[in-house]
PDB file of C-alpha atoms and ligand atoms in Angstrom:
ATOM      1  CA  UNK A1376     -16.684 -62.584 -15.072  1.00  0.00           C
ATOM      2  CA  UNK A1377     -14.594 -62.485 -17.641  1.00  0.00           C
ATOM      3  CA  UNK A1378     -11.984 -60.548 -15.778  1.00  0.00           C
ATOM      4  CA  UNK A1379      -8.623 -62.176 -16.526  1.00  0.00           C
ATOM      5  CA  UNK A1380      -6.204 -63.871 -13.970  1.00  0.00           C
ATOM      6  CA  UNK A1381      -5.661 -60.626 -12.154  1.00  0.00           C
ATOM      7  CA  UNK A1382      -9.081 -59.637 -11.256  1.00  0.00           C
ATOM      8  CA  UNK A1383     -11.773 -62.721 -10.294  1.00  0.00           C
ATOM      9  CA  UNK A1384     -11.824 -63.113  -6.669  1.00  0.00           C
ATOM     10  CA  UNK A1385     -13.356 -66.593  -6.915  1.00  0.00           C
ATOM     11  CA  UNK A1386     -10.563 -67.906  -9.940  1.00  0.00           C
ATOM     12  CA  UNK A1387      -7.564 -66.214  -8.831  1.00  0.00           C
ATOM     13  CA  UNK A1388      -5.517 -68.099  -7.062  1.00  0.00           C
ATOM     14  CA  UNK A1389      -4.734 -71.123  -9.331  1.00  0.00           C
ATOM     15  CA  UNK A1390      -3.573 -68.558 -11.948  1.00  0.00           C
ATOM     16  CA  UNK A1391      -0.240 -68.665 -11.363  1.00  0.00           C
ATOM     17  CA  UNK A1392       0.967 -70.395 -14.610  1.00  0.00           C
ATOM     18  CA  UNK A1393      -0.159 -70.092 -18.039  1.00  0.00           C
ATOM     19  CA  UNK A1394      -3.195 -72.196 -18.715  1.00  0.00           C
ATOM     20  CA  UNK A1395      -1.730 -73.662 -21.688  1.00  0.00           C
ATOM     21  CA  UNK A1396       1.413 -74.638 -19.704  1.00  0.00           C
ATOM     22  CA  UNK A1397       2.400 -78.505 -19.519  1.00  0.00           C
ATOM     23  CA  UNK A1398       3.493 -79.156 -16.457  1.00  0.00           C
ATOM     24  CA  UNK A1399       3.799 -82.934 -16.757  1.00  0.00           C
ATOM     25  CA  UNK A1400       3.365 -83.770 -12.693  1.00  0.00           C
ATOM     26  CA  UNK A1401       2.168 -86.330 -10.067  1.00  0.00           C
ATOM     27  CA  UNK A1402      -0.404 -85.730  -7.086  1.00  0.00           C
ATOM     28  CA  UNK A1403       0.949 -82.557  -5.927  1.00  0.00           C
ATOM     29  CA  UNK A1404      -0.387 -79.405  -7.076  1.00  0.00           C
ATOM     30  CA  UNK A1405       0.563 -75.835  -6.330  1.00  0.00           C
ATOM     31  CA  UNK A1406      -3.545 -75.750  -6.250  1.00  0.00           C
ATOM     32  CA  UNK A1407      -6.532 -77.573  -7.487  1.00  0.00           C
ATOM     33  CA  UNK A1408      -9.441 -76.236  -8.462  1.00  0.00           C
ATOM     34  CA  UNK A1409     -12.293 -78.364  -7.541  1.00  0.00           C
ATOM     35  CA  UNK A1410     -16.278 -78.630  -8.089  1.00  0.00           C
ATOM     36  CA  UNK A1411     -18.944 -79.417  -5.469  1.00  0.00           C
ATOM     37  CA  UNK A1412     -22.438 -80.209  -7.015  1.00  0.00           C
ATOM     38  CA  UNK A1413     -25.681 -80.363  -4.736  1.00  0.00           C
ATOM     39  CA  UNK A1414     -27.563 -83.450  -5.821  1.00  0.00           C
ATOM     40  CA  UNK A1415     -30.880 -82.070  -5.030  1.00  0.00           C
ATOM     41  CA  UNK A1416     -30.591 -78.844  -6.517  1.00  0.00           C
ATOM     42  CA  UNK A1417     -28.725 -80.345  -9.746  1.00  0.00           C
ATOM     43  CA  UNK A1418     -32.051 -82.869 -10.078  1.00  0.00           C
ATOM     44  CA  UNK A1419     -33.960 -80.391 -12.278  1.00  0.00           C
ATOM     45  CA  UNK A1420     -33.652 -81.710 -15.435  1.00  0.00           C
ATOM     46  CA  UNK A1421     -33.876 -77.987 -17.294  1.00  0.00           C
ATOM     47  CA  UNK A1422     -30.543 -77.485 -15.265  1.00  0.00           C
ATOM     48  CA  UNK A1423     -28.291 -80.918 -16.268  1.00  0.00           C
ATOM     49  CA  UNK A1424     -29.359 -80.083 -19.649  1.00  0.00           C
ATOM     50  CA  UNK A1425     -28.254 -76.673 -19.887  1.00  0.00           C
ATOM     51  CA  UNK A1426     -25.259 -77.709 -18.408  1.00  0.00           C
ATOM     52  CA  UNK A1427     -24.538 -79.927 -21.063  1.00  0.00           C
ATOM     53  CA  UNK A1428     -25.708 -77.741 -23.761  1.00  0.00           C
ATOM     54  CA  UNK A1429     -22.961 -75.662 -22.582  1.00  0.00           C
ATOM     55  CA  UNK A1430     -20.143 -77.812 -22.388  1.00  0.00           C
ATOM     56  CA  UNK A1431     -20.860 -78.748 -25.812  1.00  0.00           C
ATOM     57  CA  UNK A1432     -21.204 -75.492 -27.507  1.00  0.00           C
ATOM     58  CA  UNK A1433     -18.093 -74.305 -25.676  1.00  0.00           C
ATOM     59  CA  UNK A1434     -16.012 -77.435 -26.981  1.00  0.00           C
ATOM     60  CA  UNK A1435     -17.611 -78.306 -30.100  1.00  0.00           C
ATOM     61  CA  UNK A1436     -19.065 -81.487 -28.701  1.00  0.00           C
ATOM     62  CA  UNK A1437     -20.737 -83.845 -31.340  1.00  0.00           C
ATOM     63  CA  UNK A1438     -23.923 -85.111 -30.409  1.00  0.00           C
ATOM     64  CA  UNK A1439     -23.337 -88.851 -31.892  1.00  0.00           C
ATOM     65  CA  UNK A1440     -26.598 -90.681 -31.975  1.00  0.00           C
ATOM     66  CA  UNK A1441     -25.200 -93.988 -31.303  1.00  0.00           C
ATOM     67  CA  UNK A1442     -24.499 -94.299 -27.468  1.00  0.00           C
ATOM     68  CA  UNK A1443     -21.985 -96.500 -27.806  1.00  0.00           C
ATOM     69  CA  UNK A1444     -20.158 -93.868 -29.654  1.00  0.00           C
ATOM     70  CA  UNK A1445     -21.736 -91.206 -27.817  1.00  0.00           C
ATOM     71  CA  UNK A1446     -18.774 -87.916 -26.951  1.00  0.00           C
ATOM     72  CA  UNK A1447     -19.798 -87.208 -23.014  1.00  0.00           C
ATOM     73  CA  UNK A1448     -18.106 -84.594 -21.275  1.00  0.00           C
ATOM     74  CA  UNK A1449     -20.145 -83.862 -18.401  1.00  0.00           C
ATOM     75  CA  UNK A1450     -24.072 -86.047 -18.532  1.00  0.00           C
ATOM     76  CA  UNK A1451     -26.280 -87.622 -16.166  1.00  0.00           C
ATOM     77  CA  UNK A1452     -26.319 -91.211 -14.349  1.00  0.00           C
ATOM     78  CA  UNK A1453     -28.785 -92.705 -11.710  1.00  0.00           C
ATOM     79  CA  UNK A1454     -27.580 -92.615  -8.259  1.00  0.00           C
ATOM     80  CA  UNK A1455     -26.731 -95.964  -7.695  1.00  0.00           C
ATOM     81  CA  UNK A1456     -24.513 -96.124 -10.451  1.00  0.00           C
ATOM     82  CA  UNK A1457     -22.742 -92.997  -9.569  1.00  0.00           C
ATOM     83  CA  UNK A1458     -22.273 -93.852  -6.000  1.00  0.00           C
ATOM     84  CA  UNK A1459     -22.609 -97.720  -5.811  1.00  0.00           C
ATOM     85  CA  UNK A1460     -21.006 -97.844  -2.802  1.00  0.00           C
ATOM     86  CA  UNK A1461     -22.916 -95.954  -0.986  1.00  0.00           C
ATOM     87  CA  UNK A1462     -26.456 -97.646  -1.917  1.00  0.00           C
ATOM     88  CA  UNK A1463     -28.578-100.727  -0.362  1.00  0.00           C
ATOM     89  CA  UNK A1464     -31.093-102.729  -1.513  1.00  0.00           C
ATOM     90  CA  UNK A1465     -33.162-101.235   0.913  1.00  0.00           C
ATOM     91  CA  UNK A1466     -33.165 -97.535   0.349  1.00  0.00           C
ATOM     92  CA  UNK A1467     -35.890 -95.764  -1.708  1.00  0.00           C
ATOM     93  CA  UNK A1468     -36.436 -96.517  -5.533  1.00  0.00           C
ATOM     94  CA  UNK A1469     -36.749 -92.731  -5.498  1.00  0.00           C
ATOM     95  CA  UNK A1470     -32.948 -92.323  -4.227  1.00  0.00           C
ATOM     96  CA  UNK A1471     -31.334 -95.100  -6.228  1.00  0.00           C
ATOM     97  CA  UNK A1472     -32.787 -93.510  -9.066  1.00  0.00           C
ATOM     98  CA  UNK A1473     -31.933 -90.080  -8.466  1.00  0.00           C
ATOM     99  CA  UNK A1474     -30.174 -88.417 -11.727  1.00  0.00           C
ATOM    100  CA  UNK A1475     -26.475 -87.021 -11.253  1.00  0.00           C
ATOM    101  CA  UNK A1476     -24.834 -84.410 -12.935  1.00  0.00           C
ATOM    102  CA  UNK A1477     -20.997 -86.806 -13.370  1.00  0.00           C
ATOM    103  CA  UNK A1478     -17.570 -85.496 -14.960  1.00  0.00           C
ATOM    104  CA  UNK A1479     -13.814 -86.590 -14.607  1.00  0.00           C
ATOM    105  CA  UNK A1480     -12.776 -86.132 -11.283  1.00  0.00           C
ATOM    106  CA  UNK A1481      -9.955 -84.682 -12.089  1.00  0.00           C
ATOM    107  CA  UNK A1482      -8.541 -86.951  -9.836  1.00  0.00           C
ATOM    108  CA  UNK A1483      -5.360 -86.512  -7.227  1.00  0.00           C
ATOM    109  CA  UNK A1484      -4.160 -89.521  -7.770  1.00  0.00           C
ATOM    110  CA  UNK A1485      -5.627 -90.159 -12.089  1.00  0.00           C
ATOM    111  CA  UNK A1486      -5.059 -93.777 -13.103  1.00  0.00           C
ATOM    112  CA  UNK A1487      -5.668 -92.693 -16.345  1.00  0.00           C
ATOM    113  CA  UNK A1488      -2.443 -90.461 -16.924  1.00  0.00           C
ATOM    114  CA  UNK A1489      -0.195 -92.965 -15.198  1.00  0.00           C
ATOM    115  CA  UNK A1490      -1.149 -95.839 -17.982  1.00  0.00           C
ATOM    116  CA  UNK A1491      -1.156 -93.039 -20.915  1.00  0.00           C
ATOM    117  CA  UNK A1492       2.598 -94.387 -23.047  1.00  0.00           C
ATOM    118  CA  UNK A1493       2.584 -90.914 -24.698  1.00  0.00           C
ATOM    119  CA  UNK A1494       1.982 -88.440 -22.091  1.00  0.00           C
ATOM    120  CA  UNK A1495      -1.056 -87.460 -23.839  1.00  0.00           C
ATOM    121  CA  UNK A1496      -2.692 -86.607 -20.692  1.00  0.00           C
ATOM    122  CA  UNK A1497      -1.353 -85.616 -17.610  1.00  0.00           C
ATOM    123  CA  UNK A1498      -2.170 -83.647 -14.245  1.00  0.00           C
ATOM    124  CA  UNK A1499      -1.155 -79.827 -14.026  1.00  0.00           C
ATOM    125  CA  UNK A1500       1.484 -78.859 -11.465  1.00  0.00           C
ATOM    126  CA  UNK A1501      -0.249 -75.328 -11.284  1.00  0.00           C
ATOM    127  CA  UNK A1502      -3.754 -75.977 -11.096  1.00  0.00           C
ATOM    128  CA  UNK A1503      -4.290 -79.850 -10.860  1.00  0.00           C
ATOM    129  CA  UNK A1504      -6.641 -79.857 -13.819  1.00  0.00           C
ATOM    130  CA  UNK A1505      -5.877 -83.853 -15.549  1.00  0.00           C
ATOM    131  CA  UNK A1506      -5.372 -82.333 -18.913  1.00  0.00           C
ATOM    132  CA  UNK A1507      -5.308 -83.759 -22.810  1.00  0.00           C
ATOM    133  CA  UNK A1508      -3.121 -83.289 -25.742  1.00  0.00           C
ATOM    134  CA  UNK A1509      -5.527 -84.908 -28.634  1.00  0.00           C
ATOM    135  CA  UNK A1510      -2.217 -84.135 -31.003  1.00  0.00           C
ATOM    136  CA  UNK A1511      -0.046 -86.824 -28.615  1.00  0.00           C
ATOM    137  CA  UNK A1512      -3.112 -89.123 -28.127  1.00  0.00           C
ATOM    138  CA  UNK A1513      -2.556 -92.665 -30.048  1.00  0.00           C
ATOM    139  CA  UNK A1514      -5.837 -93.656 -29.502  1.00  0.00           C
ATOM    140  CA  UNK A1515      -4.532 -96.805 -27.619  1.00  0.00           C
ATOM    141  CA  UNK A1516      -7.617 -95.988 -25.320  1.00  0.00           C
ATOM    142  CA  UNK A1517      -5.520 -97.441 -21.923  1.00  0.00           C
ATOM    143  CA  UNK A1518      -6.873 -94.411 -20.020  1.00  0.00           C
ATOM    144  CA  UNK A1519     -10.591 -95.381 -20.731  1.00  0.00           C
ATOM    145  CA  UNK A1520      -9.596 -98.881 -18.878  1.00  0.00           C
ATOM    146  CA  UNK A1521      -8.022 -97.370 -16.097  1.00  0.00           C
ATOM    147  CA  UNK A1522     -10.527 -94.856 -15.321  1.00  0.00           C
ATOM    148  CA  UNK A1523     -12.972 -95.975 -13.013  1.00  0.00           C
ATOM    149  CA  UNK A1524     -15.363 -93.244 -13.943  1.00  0.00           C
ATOM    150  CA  UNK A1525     -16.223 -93.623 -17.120  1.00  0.00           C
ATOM    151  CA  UNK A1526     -15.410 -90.253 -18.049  1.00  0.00           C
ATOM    152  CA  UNK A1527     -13.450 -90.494 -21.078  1.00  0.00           C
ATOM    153  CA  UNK A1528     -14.898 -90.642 -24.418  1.00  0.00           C
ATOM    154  CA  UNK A1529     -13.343 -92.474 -27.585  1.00  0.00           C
ATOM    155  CA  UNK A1530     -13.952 -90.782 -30.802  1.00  0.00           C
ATOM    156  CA  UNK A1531     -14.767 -93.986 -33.055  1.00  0.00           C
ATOM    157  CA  UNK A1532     -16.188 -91.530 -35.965  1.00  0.00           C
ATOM    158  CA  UNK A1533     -14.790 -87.893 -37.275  1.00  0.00           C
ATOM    159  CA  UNK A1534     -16.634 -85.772 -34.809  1.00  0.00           C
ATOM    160  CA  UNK A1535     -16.631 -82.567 -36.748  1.00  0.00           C
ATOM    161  CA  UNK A1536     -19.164 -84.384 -38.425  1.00  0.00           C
ATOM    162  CA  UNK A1537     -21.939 -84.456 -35.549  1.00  0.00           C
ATOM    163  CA  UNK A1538     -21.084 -81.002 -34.113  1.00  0.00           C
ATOM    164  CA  UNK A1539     -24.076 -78.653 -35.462  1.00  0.00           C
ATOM    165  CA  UNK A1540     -22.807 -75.785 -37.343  1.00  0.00           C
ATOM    166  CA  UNK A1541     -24.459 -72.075 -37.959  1.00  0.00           C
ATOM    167  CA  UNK A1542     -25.677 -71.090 -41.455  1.00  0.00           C
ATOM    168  CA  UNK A1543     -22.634 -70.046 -42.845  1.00  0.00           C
ATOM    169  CA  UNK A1544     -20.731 -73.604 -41.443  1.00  0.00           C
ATOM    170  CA  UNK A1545     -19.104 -72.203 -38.388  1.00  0.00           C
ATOM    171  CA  UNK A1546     -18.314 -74.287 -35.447  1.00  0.00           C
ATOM    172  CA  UNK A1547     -20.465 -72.969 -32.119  1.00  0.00           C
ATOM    173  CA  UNK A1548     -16.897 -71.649 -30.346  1.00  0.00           C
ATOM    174  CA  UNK A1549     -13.272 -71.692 -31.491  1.00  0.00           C
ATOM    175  CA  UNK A1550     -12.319 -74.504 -28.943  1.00  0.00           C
ATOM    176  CA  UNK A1551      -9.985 -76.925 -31.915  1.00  0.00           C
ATOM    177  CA  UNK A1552     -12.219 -79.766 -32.983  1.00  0.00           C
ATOM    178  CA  UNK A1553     -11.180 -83.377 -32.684  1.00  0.00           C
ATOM    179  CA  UNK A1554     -10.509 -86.417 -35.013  1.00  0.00           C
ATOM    180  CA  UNK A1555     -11.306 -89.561 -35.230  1.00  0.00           C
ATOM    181  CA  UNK A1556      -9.334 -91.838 -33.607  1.00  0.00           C
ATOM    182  CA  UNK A1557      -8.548 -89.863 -29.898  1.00  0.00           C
ATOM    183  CA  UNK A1558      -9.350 -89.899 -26.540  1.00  0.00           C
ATOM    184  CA  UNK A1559     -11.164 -86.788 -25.614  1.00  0.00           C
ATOM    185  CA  UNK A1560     -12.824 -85.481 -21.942  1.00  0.00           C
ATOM    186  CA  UNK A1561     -14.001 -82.427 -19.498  1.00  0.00           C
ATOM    187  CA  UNK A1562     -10.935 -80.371 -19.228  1.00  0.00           C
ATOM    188  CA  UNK A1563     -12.682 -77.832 -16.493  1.00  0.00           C
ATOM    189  CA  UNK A1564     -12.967 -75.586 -18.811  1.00  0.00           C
ATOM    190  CA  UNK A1565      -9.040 -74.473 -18.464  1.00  0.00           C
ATOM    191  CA  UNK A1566      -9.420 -72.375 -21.494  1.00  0.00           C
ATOM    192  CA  UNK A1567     -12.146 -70.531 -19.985  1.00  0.00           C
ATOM    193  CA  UNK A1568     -10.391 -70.338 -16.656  1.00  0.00           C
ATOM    194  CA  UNK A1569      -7.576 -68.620 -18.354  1.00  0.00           C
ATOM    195  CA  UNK A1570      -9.948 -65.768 -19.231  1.00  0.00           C
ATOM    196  CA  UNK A1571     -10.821 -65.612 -15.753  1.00  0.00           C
ATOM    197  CA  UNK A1572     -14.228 -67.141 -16.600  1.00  0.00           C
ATOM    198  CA  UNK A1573     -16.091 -69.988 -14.738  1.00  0.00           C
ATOM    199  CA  UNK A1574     -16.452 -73.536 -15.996  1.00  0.00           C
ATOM    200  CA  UNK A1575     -19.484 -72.938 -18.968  1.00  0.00           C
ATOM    201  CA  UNK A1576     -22.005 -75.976 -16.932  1.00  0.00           C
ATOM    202  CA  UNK A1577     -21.154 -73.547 -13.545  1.00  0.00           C
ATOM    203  CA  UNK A1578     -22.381 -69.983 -15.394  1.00  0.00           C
ATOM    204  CA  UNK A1579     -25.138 -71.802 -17.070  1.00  0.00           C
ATOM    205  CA  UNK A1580     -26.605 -73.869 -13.933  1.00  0.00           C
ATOM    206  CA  UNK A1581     -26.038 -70.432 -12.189  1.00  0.00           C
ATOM    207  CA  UNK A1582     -28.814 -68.700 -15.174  1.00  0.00           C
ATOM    208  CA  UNK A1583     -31.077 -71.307 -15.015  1.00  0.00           C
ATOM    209  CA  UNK A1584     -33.782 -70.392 -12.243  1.00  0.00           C
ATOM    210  CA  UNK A1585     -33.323 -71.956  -8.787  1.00  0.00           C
ATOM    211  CA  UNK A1586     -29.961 -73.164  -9.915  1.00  0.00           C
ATOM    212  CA  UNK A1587     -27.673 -70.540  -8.815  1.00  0.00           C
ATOM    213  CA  UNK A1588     -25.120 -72.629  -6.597  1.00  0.00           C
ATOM    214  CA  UNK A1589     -26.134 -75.779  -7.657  1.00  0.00           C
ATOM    215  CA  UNK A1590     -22.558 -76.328  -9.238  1.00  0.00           C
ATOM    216  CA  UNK A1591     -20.018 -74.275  -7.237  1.00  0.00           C
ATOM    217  CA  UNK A1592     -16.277 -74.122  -8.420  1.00  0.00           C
ATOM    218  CA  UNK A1593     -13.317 -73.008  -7.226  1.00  0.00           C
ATOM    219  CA  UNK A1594      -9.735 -73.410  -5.846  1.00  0.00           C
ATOM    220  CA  UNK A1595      -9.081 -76.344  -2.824  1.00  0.00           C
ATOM    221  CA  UNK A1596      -6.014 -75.069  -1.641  1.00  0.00           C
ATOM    222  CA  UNK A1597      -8.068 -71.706  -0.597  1.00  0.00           C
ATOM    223  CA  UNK A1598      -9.393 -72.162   2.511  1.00  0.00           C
ATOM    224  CA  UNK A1599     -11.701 -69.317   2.189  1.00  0.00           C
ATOM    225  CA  UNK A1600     -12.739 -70.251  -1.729  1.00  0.00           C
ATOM    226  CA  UNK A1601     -16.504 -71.531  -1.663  1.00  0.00           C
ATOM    227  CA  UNK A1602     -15.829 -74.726  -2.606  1.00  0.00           C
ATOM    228  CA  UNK A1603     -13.755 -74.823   0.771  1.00  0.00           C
ATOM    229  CA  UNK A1604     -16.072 -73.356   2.996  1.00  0.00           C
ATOM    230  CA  UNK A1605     -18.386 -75.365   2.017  1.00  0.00           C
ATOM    231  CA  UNK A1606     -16.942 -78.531   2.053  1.00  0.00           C
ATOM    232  CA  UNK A1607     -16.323 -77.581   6.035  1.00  0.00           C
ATOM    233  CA  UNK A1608     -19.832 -77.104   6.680  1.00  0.00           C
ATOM    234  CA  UNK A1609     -21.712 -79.566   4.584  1.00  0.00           C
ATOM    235  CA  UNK A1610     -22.156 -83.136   3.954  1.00  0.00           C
ATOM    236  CA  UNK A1611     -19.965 -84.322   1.032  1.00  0.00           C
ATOM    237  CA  UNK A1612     -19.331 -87.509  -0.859  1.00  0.00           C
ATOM    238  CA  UNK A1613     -16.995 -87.888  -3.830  1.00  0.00           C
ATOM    239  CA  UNK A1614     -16.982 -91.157  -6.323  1.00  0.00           C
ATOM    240  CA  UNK A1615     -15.630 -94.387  -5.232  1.00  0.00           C
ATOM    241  CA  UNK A1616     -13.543 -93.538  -2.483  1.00  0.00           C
ATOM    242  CA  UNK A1617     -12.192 -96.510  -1.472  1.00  0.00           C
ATOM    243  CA  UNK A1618     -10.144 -96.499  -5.024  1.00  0.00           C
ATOM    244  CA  UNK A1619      -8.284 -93.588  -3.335  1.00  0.00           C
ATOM    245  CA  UNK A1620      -8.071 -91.940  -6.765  1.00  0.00           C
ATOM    246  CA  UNK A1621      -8.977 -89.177  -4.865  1.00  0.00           C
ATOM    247  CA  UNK A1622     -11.681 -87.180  -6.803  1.00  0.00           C
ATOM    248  CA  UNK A1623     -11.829 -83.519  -7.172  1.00  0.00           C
ATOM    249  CA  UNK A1624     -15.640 -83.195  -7.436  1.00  0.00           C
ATOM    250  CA  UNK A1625     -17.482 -83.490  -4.476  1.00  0.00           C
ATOM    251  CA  UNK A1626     -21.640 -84.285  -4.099  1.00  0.00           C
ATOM    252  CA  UNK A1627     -23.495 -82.665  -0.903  1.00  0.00           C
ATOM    253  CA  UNK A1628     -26.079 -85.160  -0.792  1.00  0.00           C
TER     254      UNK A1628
HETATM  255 FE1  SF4 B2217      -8.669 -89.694 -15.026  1.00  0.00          FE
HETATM  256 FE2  SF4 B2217     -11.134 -90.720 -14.803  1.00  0.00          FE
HETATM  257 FE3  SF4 B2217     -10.005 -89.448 -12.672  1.00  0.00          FE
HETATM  258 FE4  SF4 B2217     -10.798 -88.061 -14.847  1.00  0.00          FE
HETATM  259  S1  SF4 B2217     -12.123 -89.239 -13.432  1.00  0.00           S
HETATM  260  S2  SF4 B2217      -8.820 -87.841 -13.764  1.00  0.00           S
HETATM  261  S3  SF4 B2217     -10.360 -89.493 -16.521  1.00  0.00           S
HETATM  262  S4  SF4 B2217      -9.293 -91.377 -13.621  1.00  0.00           S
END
């Protein structure tokens, strides 16, 4: 790809406004880009962990030891923790143990921006991508309560510090490093989308062999994007529906 927002058949219609833009808005979106991941194709563990290699790289993610301090933007949980209510007591160890590829939801309806005092995150008009400003960000950590998910990350140590460096000291991408002190998660790769390039876990699950499709991305509000069509045909879940938070990434399962 790599095509800007006038060529990429799959990424252009959510182009409309300026990636960078900060359209401080509620549910509606002009459109929504949106992920479906196959759960049995997304299983291979070469595959979640190129994924994550390249969400890190692209964002300068620091791999902290600790995993209570641990920086997750997109990682892997057990089935019955990602779905719990979908799971009985009776259904296969197998199953319930299942790994998950999990990110933020980028929900419709995101708990997290509507407790966030300082508007340090908020949901896109023009794409519906629940986006972060770490410069706004207080560090009041409200928006790691509200989200049901799990997917936000609080940076209890200076990050820069864990993020592994080349030779001469430079950071793996250009994507502005963090501090200590913020709020940080998956932003779907808007910078990327920008540049008319997919999400970095999409390309790389789509290079690792057998993966191709595994993670498919792409606008909602398209009905002939990919991620449509194939939520028409197949059998989808998405997190914790009843919340009606109304995640953005779907599982066919
Ligand atoms: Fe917010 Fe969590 Fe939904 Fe992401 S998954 S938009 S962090 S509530």
């Amino acid at each position: 790809l790599g095509l800007g927002c006038g060529a990429p058949a799959i990424l252009t219609s959510a182009c409309s406004s300026e990636a960078g833009a900060q359209d401080h808005g509620g549910a509606s979106s002009e459109s929504q880009w949106a992920m479906v991941i196959d759960v049995e194709r997304a299983r291979n563990p070469a595959l979640r962990e190129a994924c994550r290699e390249a969400c890190d790289r692209a964002h300068n993610i620091p791999r902290i030891p600790d995993p209570d301090e641990e920086i997750k933007w997109i990682w892997s949980d057990d089935y019955q923790h990602t779905f719990p209510d979908q799971v009985h007591q009776h259904m296969p160890r197998e199953q319930l143990e299942l790994p998950v590829l999990v990110l933020c939801n980028h929900c419709t309806n995101p708990p997290c921006v509507r407790v966030c005092p300082t508007q340090a995150t908020w949901k896109r008009e023009s794409d519906g991508i629940v986006m972060m400003d770490w410069h706004r960000c207080i560090g009041c950590r409200y928006c790691m309560a509200a989200c049901p998910y799990g997917s936000r990350s609080f940076n209890w140590r200076d990050p820069r510090e864990f993020v592994e460096t080349d030779a001469e000291g430079n950071f793996p991408s250009e994507f502005p490093t963090r501090t200590r002190g913020v709020v940080e998660k998956c932003n779907f790769c808007a910078e990327r989308l920008r540049d008319g390039e997919l999400p970095a876990c999409v390309e790389a699950a789509n290079q690792v062999p057998g993966g191709e499709g595994a993670l498919i991305f792409g606008d909602l509000s398209d009905p002939n994007s990919e991620v449509s069509r194939v939520l028409a045909s197949e059998r989808t879940i998405t997190r914790k529906i009843a919340l009606g938070t109304g995640p953005n990434v779907f599982y066919i399962v």
